[in-house]
Short mmCIF file of C-alpha atoms in Angstrom, two decimals:
data_model
loop_
_atom_site.label_atom_id
_atom_site.label_comp_id
_atom_site.label_asym_id
_atom_site.label_seq_id
_atom_site.Cartn_x
_atom_site.Cartn_y
_atom_site.Cartn_z
CA UNK A 1 -13.47 18.09 -6.60
CA UNK A 2 -15.54 16.05 -4.09
CA UNK A 3 -15.50 17.01 -0.40
CA UNK A 4 -11.87 15.88 -0.14
CA UNK A 5 -10.56 17.27 -3.43
CA UNK A 6 -9.42 20.56 -1.95
CA UNK A 7 -7.15 18.79 0.55
CA UNK A 8 -5.63 16.67 -2.22
CA UNK A 9 -4.98 19.79 -4.31
CA UNK A 10 -3.24 21.45 -1.37
CA UNK A 11 -1.10 18.36 -0.83
CA UNK A 12 -0.24 18.21 -4.54
CA UNK A 13 0.60 21.92 -4.56
CA UNK A 14 2.82 21.49 -1.50
CA UNK A 15 4.68 18.65 -3.24
CA UNK A 16 5.38 20.87 -6.26
CA UNK A 17 6.39 23.79 -4.03
CA UNK A 18 8.87 21.73 -2.00
CA UNK A 19 10.29 20.14 -5.14
CA UNK A 20 11.01 23.55 -6.64
CA UNK A 21 12.35 24.85 -3.33
CA UNK A 22 14.68 21.85 -3.09
CA UNK A 23 16.31 22.68 -6.43
CA UNK A 24 17.98 25.69 -4.78
CA UNK A 25 20.44 23.41 -2.99
CA UNK A 26 20.42 20.23 -5.14
CA UNK A 27 20.00 20.16 -8.90
CA UNK A 28 17.57 17.34 -9.83
CA UNK A 29 18.67 14.76 -12.34
CA UNK A 30 16.55 13.90 -15.34
CA UNK A 31 15.51 10.67 -13.65
CA UNK A 32 14.42 12.44 -10.46
CA UNK A 33 12.38 14.95 -12.47
CA UNK A 34 10.68 12.14 -14.41
CA UNK A 35 9.94 10.15 -11.25
CA UNK A 36 8.56 13.21 -9.48
CA UNK A 37 6.22 13.88 -12.40
CA UNK A 38 5.07 10.26 -12.20
CA UNK A 39 4.25 10.70 -8.51
CA UNK A 40 2.28 13.91 -9.17
CA UNK A 41 0.35 12.14 -11.92
CA UNK A 42 -0.30 9.32 -9.46
CA UNK A 43 -1.89 11.77 -7.02
CA UNK A 44 -3.99 13.17 -9.87
CA UNK A 45 -5.51 9.69 -10.32
CA UNK A 46 -7.65 10.57 -7.31
CA UNK A 47 -9.53 13.15 -9.39
CA UNK A 48 -9.81 10.84 -12.40
CA UNK A 49 -11.40 8.15 -10.22
CA UNK A 50 -13.84 10.58 -8.57
CA UNK A 51 -14.94 12.05 -11.91
CA UNK A 52 -15.13 8.86 -13.98
CA UNK A 53 -16.75 6.55 -11.42
CA UNK A 54 -20.33 7.78 -11.24
CA UNK A 55 -22.52 4.66 -10.84
CA UNK A 56 -22.58 1.44 -8.85
CA UNK A 57 -21.74 -0.48 -12.02
CA UNK A 58 -18.61 1.65 -12.42
CA UNK A 59 -17.60 0.92 -8.82
CA UNK A 60 -18.21 -2.81 -9.21
CA UNK A 61 -16.28 -2.96 -12.49
CA UNK A 62 -13.17 -1.36 -11.02
CA UNK A 63 -13.44 -3.47 -7.85
CA UNK A 64 -13.45 -6.63 -9.97
CA UNK A 65 -10.44 -5.39 -11.93
CA UNK A 66 -8.49 -4.71 -8.72
CA UNK A 67 -9.46 -8.01 -7.09
CA UNK A 68 -8.71 -10.14 -10.16
CA UNK A 69 -5.58 -8.14 -11.00
CA UNK A 70 -4.34 -8.51 -7.43
CA UNK A 71 -5.01 -12.24 -7.63
CA UNK A 72 -3.05 -12.58 -10.88
CA UNK A 73 -0.09 -10.62 -9.47
CA UNK A 74 -0.13 -12.79 -6.35
CA UNK A 75 -0.31 -15.98 -8.42
CA UNK A 76 2.71 -14.85 -10.48
CA UNK A 77 4.62 -14.23 -7.25
CA UNK A 78 3.79 -17.72 -5.93
CA UNK A 79 4.76 -19.37 -9.23
CA UNK A 80 8.06 -17.48 -9.33
CA UNK A 81 8.71 -18.55 -5.75
CA UNK A 82 8.16 -22.29 -6.23
CA UNK A 83 9.78 -22.76 -9.63
CA UNK A 84 13.58 -23.16 -9.94
CA UNK A 85 15.50 -19.93 -9.38
CA UNK A 86 17.21 -20.23 -12.77
CA UNK A 87 13.82 -20.18 -14.51
CA UNK A 88 12.73 -17.13 -12.53
CA UNK A 89 15.93 -15.31 -13.46
CA UNK A 90 15.40 -16.13 -17.15
CA UNK A 91 11.93 -14.59 -17.04
CA UNK A 92 13.20 -11.48 -15.26
CA UNK A 93 16.10 -11.17 -17.70
CA UNK A 94 13.62 -11.23 -20.59
CA UNK A 95 11.95 -8.19 -19.02
CA UNK A 96 15.24 -6.30 -19.04
CA UNK A 97 14.22 -4.46 -22.20
CA UNK A 98 11.50 -2.87 -20.04
CA UNK A 99 14.24 -1.81 -17.59
CA UNK A 100 13.26 -4.54 -15.13
CA UNK A 101 16.23 -5.56 -12.93
CA UNK A 102 17.40 -9.01 -13.92
CA UNK A 103 20.03 -11.55 -12.97
CA UNK A 104 20.36 -13.40 -9.70
CA UNK A 105 20.80 -10.04 -7.99
CA UNK A 106 17.08 -9.40 -8.58
CA UNK A 107 16.19 -12.27 -6.25
CA UNK A 108 15.68 -11.25 -2.64
CA UNK A 109 16.41 -13.14 0.56
CA UNK A 110 15.77 -12.52 4.24
CA UNK A 111 18.45 -10.06 5.42
CA UNK A 112 19.92 -10.27 1.89
CA UNK A 113 21.59 -13.56 2.81
CA UNK A 114 21.18 -16.36 0.20
CA UNK A 115 21.45 -18.86 3.06
CA UNK A 116 18.18 -17.53 4.46
CA UNK A 117 14.72 -18.15 2.93
CA UNK A 118 13.98 -16.44 -0.38
CA UNK A 119 11.40 -13.65 -0.37
CA UNK A 120 8.66 -13.50 -3.01
CA UNK A 121 8.88 -10.53 -5.37
CA UNK A 122 6.69 -11.48 -8.34
CA UNK A 123 6.93 -8.61 -10.79
CA UNK A 124 7.01 -5.96 -8.06
CA UNK A 125 10.85 -5.69 -7.86
CA UNK A 126 10.78 -5.48 -4.06
CA UNK A 127 9.14 -7.94 -1.62
CA UNK A 128 7.83 -5.16 0.63
CA UNK A 129 6.19 -3.50 -2.38
CA UNK A 130 4.56 -6.82 -3.30
CA UNK A 131 3.38 -7.10 0.30
CA UNK A 132 1.84 -3.63 0.18
CA UNK A 133 0.05 -4.34 -3.09
CA UNK A 134 -1.28 -7.59 -1.61
CA UNK A 135 -2.64 -5.76 1.45
CA UNK A 136 -4.76 -3.60 -0.83
CA UNK A 137 -5.88 -6.54 -2.95
CA UNK A 138 -6.69 -8.84 -0.02
CA UNK A 139 -8.47 -6.02 1.84
CA UNK A 140 -10.79 -5.56 -1.12
CA UNK A 141 -11.29 -9.30 -1.61
CA UNK A 142 -11.94 -10.49 1.97
CA UNK A 143 -15.41 -8.92 2.49
CA UNK A 144 -16.62 -10.46 -0.76
CA UNK A 145 -16.14 -13.89 0.77
CA UNK A 146 -18.95 -13.16 3.25
CA UNK A 147 -21.08 -10.73 1.23
CA UNK A 148 -24.62 -11.85 0.42
CA UNK A 149 -24.11 -10.69 -3.17
CA UNK A 150 -20.37 -11.05 -3.94
CA UNK A 151 -18.89 -9.32 -6.96
CA UNK A 152 -17.45 -12.65 -8.15
CA UNK A 153 -18.51 -16.27 -7.58
CA UNK A 154 -17.76 -17.09 -3.95
CA UNK A 155 -15.55 -20.06 -4.85
CA UNK A 156 -13.32 -17.83 -6.96
CA UNK A 157 -13.24 -15.19 -4.24
CA UNK A 158 -11.97 -17.81 -1.80
CA UNK A 159 -9.29 -19.02 -4.22
CA UNK A 160 -8.12 -15.48 -5.03
CA UNK A 161 -7.97 -14.51 -1.34
CA UNK A 162 -5.99 -17.65 -0.46
CA UNK A 163 -3.46 -16.95 -3.22
CA UNK A 164 -3.14 -13.31 -2.16
CA UNK A 165 -2.52 -14.25 1.47
CA UNK A 166 0.00 -16.93 0.47
CA UNK A 167 1.91 -14.42 -1.68
CA UNK A 168 1.97 -11.93 1.19
CA UNK A 169 3.24 -14.63 3.55
CA UNK A 170 6.05 -15.54 1.15
CA UNK A 171 7.30 -11.95 1.06
CA UNK A 172 8.46 -12.33 4.68
CA UNK A 173 7.40 -8.70 5.08
CA UNK A 174 6.52 -8.09 8.72
CA UNK A 175 5.02 -4.68 7.96
CA UNK A 176 2.79 -6.23 5.29
CA UNK A 177 1.67 -8.95 7.69
CA UNK A 178 0.82 -6.28 10.26
CA UNK A 179 -1.05 -4.25 7.63
CA UNK A 180 -3.07 -7.26 6.52
CA UNK A 181 -3.90 -8.04 10.15
CA UNK A 182 -5.17 -4.48 10.64
CA UNK A 183 -7.22 -4.62 7.42
CA UNK A 184 -8.88 -7.93 8.32
CA UNK A 185 -9.23 -6.96 11.98
CA UNK A 186 -11.05 -3.75 11.07
CA UNK A 187 -13.43 -5.65 8.79
CA UNK A 188 -14.08 -8.23 11.52
CA UNK A 189 -14.66 -5.53 14.13
CA UNK A 190 -17.14 -3.58 12.01
CA UNK A 191 -19.07 -6.35 10.30
CA UNK A 192 -17.59 -9.71 9.32
CA UNK A 193 -16.98 -11.64 12.54
CA UNK A 194 -16.19 -14.81 10.59
CA UNK A 195 -12.95 -13.18 9.47
CA UNK A 196 -11.81 -13.80 13.05
CA UNK A 197 -12.01 -17.53 12.28
CA UNK A 198 -9.90 -17.04 9.16
CA UNK A 199 -7.39 -15.02 11.16
CA UNK A 200 -7.31 -17.67 13.88
CA UNK A 201 -6.59 -20.42 11.38
CA UNK A 202 -3.82 -18.41 9.72
CA UNK A 203 -2.34 -17.54 13.11
CA UNK A 204 -2.42 -21.19 14.20
CA UNK A 205 -0.65 -22.28 11.03
CA UNK A 206 1.94 -19.57 11.55
CA UNK A 207 2.62 -20.81 15.06
CA UNK A 208 2.39 -24.58 14.58
CA UNK A 209 3.64 -25.54 11.12
CA UNK A 210 7.33 -26.53 11.08
CA UNK A 211 7.82 -24.55 7.84
CA UNK A 212 6.66 -21.40 9.63
CA UNK A 213 9.09 -21.54 12.54
CA UNK A 214 11.71 -19.37 10.81
CA UNK A 215 8.96 -16.86 9.98
CA UNK A 216 7.85 -16.79 13.61
CA UNK A 217 11.43 -16.37 14.80
CA UNK A 218 11.90 -13.40 12.47
CA UNK A 219 8.69 -11.79 13.70
CA UNK A 220 9.80 -12.12 17.31
CA UNK A 221 13.27 -10.79 16.49
CA UNK A 222 11.69 -7.75 14.83
CA UNK A 223 9.44 -7.09 17.82
CA UNK A 224 12.43 -7.27 20.15
CA UNK A 225 14.61 -5.19 17.82
CA UNK A 226 17.24 -7.92 17.67
CA UNK A 227 17.66 -8.54 13.93
CA UNK A 228 19.87 -6.51 11.59
CA UNK A 229 17.00 -5.16 9.45
CA UNK A 230 15.17 -3.73 12.49
CA UNK A 231 18.35 -2.20 13.90
CA UNK A 232 19.05 -0.55 10.53
CA UNK A 233 15.53 0.88 10.59
CA UNK A 234 16.15 2.37 14.01
CA UNK A 235 19.25 4.05 12.61
CA UNK A 236 17.26 5.43 9.68
CA UNK A 237 14.61 6.81 12.04
CA UNK A 238 17.29 8.56 14.10
CA UNK A 239 18.84 10.13 10.98
CA UNK A 240 15.41 11.14 9.65
CA UNK A 241 14.51 12.90 12.89
CA UNK A 242 17.82 14.77 12.68
CA UNK A 243 16.99 16.01 9.18
CA UNK A 244 13.42 16.94 10.15
CA UNK A 245 14.73 18.79 13.19
CA UNK A 246 16.90 20.98 10.96
CA UNK A 247 14.27 21.61 8.27
CA UNK A 248 10.94 21.10 10.06
CA UNK A 249 8.42 23.13 8.11
CA UNK A 250 9.00 22.47 4.39
CA UNK A 251 11.65 19.76 4.36
CA UNK A 252 14.48 19.62 1.84
CA UNK A 253 12.62 18.68 -1.34
CA UNK A 254 13.15 15.59 -3.45
CA UNK A 255 16.54 16.16 -5.09
CA UNK A 256 19.03 16.08 -2.22
CA UNK A 257 19.97 17.64 1.08
CA UNK A 258 21.76 20.95 1.81
CA UNK A 259 24.09 19.29 4.36
CA UNK A 260 26.52 16.49 3.62
CA UNK A 261 25.93 14.70 6.95
CA UNK A 262 22.23 13.99 6.31
CA UNK A 263 20.40 12.16 3.54
CA UNK A 264 16.89 11.57 2.18
CA UNK A 265 15.58 8.08 2.78
CA UNK A 266 13.87 6.24 5.62
CA UNK A 267 11.69 3.14 5.90
CA UNK A 268 8.54 5.02 6.88
CA UNK A 269 6.28 6.85 4.49
CA UNK A 270 5.41 9.44 7.15
CA UNK A 271 8.99 10.28 8.06
CA UNK A 272 9.88 10.32 4.35
CA UNK A 273 7.11 12.85 3.67
CA UNK A 274 8.36 14.98 6.56
CA UNK A 275 11.90 14.83 5.16
CA UNK A 276 10.85 15.91 1.68
CA UNK A 277 7.80 18.13 2.36
CA UNK A 278 8.27 19.05 5.99
CA UNK A 279 5.69 18.87 8.73
CA UNK A 280 3.33 21.01 6.64
CA UNK A 281 3.21 18.38 3.90
CA UNK A 282 2.90 15.50 6.37
CA UNK A 283 0.06 17.20 8.26
CA UNK A 284 -1.80 17.81 4.99
CA UNK A 285 -1.54 14.11 4.15
CA UNK A 286 -2.66 13.07 7.63
CA UNK A 287 -5.56 15.53 7.43
CA UNK A 288 -6.60 13.96 4.14
CA UNK A 289 -6.41 10.46 5.62
CA UNK A 290 -8.45 11.48 8.65
CA UNK A 291 -11.08 13.26 6.53
CA UNK A 292 -11.28 10.24 4.21
CA UNK A 293 -12.08 7.80 7.00
CA UNK A 294 -14.57 10.19 8.60
CA UNK A 295 -16.29 10.54 5.22
CA UNK A 296 -16.44 6.76 4.75
CA UNK A 297 -17.61 6.24 8.34
CA UNK A 298 -20.54 8.68 8.00
CA UNK A 299 -21.51 7.10 4.68
CA UNK A 300 -21.51 3.61 6.22
CA UNK A 301 -23.46 4.72 9.31
CA UNK A 302 -26.26 5.98 7.09
CA UNK A 303 -27.03 2.37 6.24
CA UNK A 304 -26.19 0.51 3.04
CA UNK A 305 -27.49 -2.58 1.24
CA UNK A 306 -25.37 -5.66 2.10
CA UNK A 307 -23.66 -5.82 -1.29
CA UNK A 308 -22.73 -2.12 -1.14
CA UNK A 309 -21.57 -2.43 2.45
CA UNK A 310 -19.00 -5.07 1.52
CA UNK A 311 -17.56 -2.79 -1.16
CA UNK A 312 -17.23 0.28 1.06
CA UNK A 313 -15.86 -1.62 4.06
CA UNK A 314 -13.41 -3.45 1.82
CA UNK A 315 -12.06 -0.16 0.53
CA UNK A 316 -11.77 1.24 4.05
CA UNK A 317 -10.04 -1.89 5.35
CA UNK A 318 -7.58 -2.01 2.46
CA UNK A 319 -6.62 1.65 2.93
CA UNK A 320 -6.29 1.26 6.70
CA UNK A 321 -4.01 -1.75 6.23
CA UNK A 322 -1.68 -0.08 3.73
CA UNK A 323 -1.46 3.08 5.84
CA UNK A 324 -0.48 1.09 8.93
CA UNK A 325 2.14 -0.80 6.92
CA UNK A 326 3.42 2.60 5.78
CA UNK A 327 4.65 3.27 9.32
CA UNK A 328 7.46 0.81 8.59
CA UNK A 329 7.78 1.13 4.79
CA UNK A 330 8.19 3.98 2.33
CA UNK A 331 6.85 2.73 -1.03
CA UNK A 332 3.64 4.82 -0.96
CA UNK A 333 5.62 8.03 -1.48
CA UNK A 334 8.94 6.84 -2.84
CA UNK A 335 10.05 8.14 -6.25
CA UNK A 336 11.38 4.67 -7.06
CA UNK A 337 7.91 3.08 -6.83
CA UNK A 338 5.43 5.46 -8.50
CA UNK A 339 3.17 2.52 -9.38
CA UNK A 340 2.42 2.03 -5.67
CA UNK A 341 1.54 5.71 -5.34
CA UNK A 342 -0.76 5.27 -8.33
CA UNK A 343 -2.45 2.26 -6.76
CA UNK A 344 -2.95 4.02 -3.43
CA UNK A 345 -4.47 7.19 -4.89
CA UNK A 346 -6.62 5.17 -7.29
CA UNK A 347 -8.08 3.14 -4.41
CA UNK A 348 -8.54 6.32 -2.34
CA UNK A 349 -10.38 7.96 -5.23
CA UNK A 350 -12.47 4.83 -5.72
CA UNK A 351 -13.41 4.89 -2.03
CA UNK A 352 -14.58 8.51 -2.22
CA UNK A 353 -16.42 7.84 -5.51
CA UNK A 354 -18.16 4.78 -4.02
CA UNK A 355 -19.26 6.82 -0.99
CA UNK A 356 -20.58 9.62 -3.22
CA UNK A 357 -22.51 7.10 -5.33
CA UNK A 358 -24.17 5.67 -2.21
CA UNK A 359 -24.99 9.11 -0.83
CA UNK A 360 -26.71 10.00 -4.09
CA UNK A 361 -28.60 6.70 -4.14
CA UNK A 362 -29.77 6.97 -0.51
CA UNK A 363 -32.53 9.60 -1.09
CA UNK A 364 -33.84 7.54 -4.03
CA UNK A 365 -34.01 4.44 -1.81
CA UNK A 366 -35.92 6.34 0.86
CA UNK A 367 -38.50 7.47 -1.72
#
């Protein structure tokens, strides 16, 4: 189970309980039932990671897979972005047999206006989802750039990180940009001060390059609450709080709402959890998150070799970044995107497994 397994089991049990409870007022469709099962299986990946990852070699192997895989996904997104739209649509149409949305409608633009800049989607369907995936990937990759013993050749680490950050930039996702800033800022605060230089360079480019002026304008509009997307989010938050106020403890489940004047759906993973699982479910998740970071913090404070420190801090930074981005996005617990739930719980399980491996190795090092 690991020290955190009991909390995860409680959260998983609460999800099943609220799903069943919700069927009393809204019959779930076959698709909703399938998607809910995918999300529960995603949560169970936590236990698979904890039980299968038992050595440092196991940790390093999965870290390399996630870093390289994240780099490949980011590279695909960049290629799709720069090549002619007609070619991108042809590739997406070819994936239609896998139920991938195709046609020009699959392409995404800022505020859904084709006159505005296009947003990178890669193979993630949604630009915000691509941004969230890139937060996790870049958070794991960044410490390797400064580690004394990187998991990959340093040149390749630099190339992969640059591609990941470029893909995230091209999503025009403000929540993803904030999440990446938190991930890199945490790493810089705890250990890797040179990441401040990287952040300064990226920030300067964002402010000074002519191509980035529209991006900067959109960021400022979001901060001021002036653009349509931000105003729509405020409306969603208001409606979500109304639903939570009526059904505060256990939510309304995942199938539908009992009242016709409210609906399930809001651009915040925490409000979405509260809608579906109530405050009980949300507090269980927040308790897990808090316990996870406390566990990682105590493991790090015990002292780790430099190569192991970069792994553990990378996992902590990546999780912190995606959780901050989740304040303004819902893909971590949305039935439509079970692959993002899988990725989150896999990385969380990997973080706990890596900490357990180091705790077991510490007494041997002392001897």
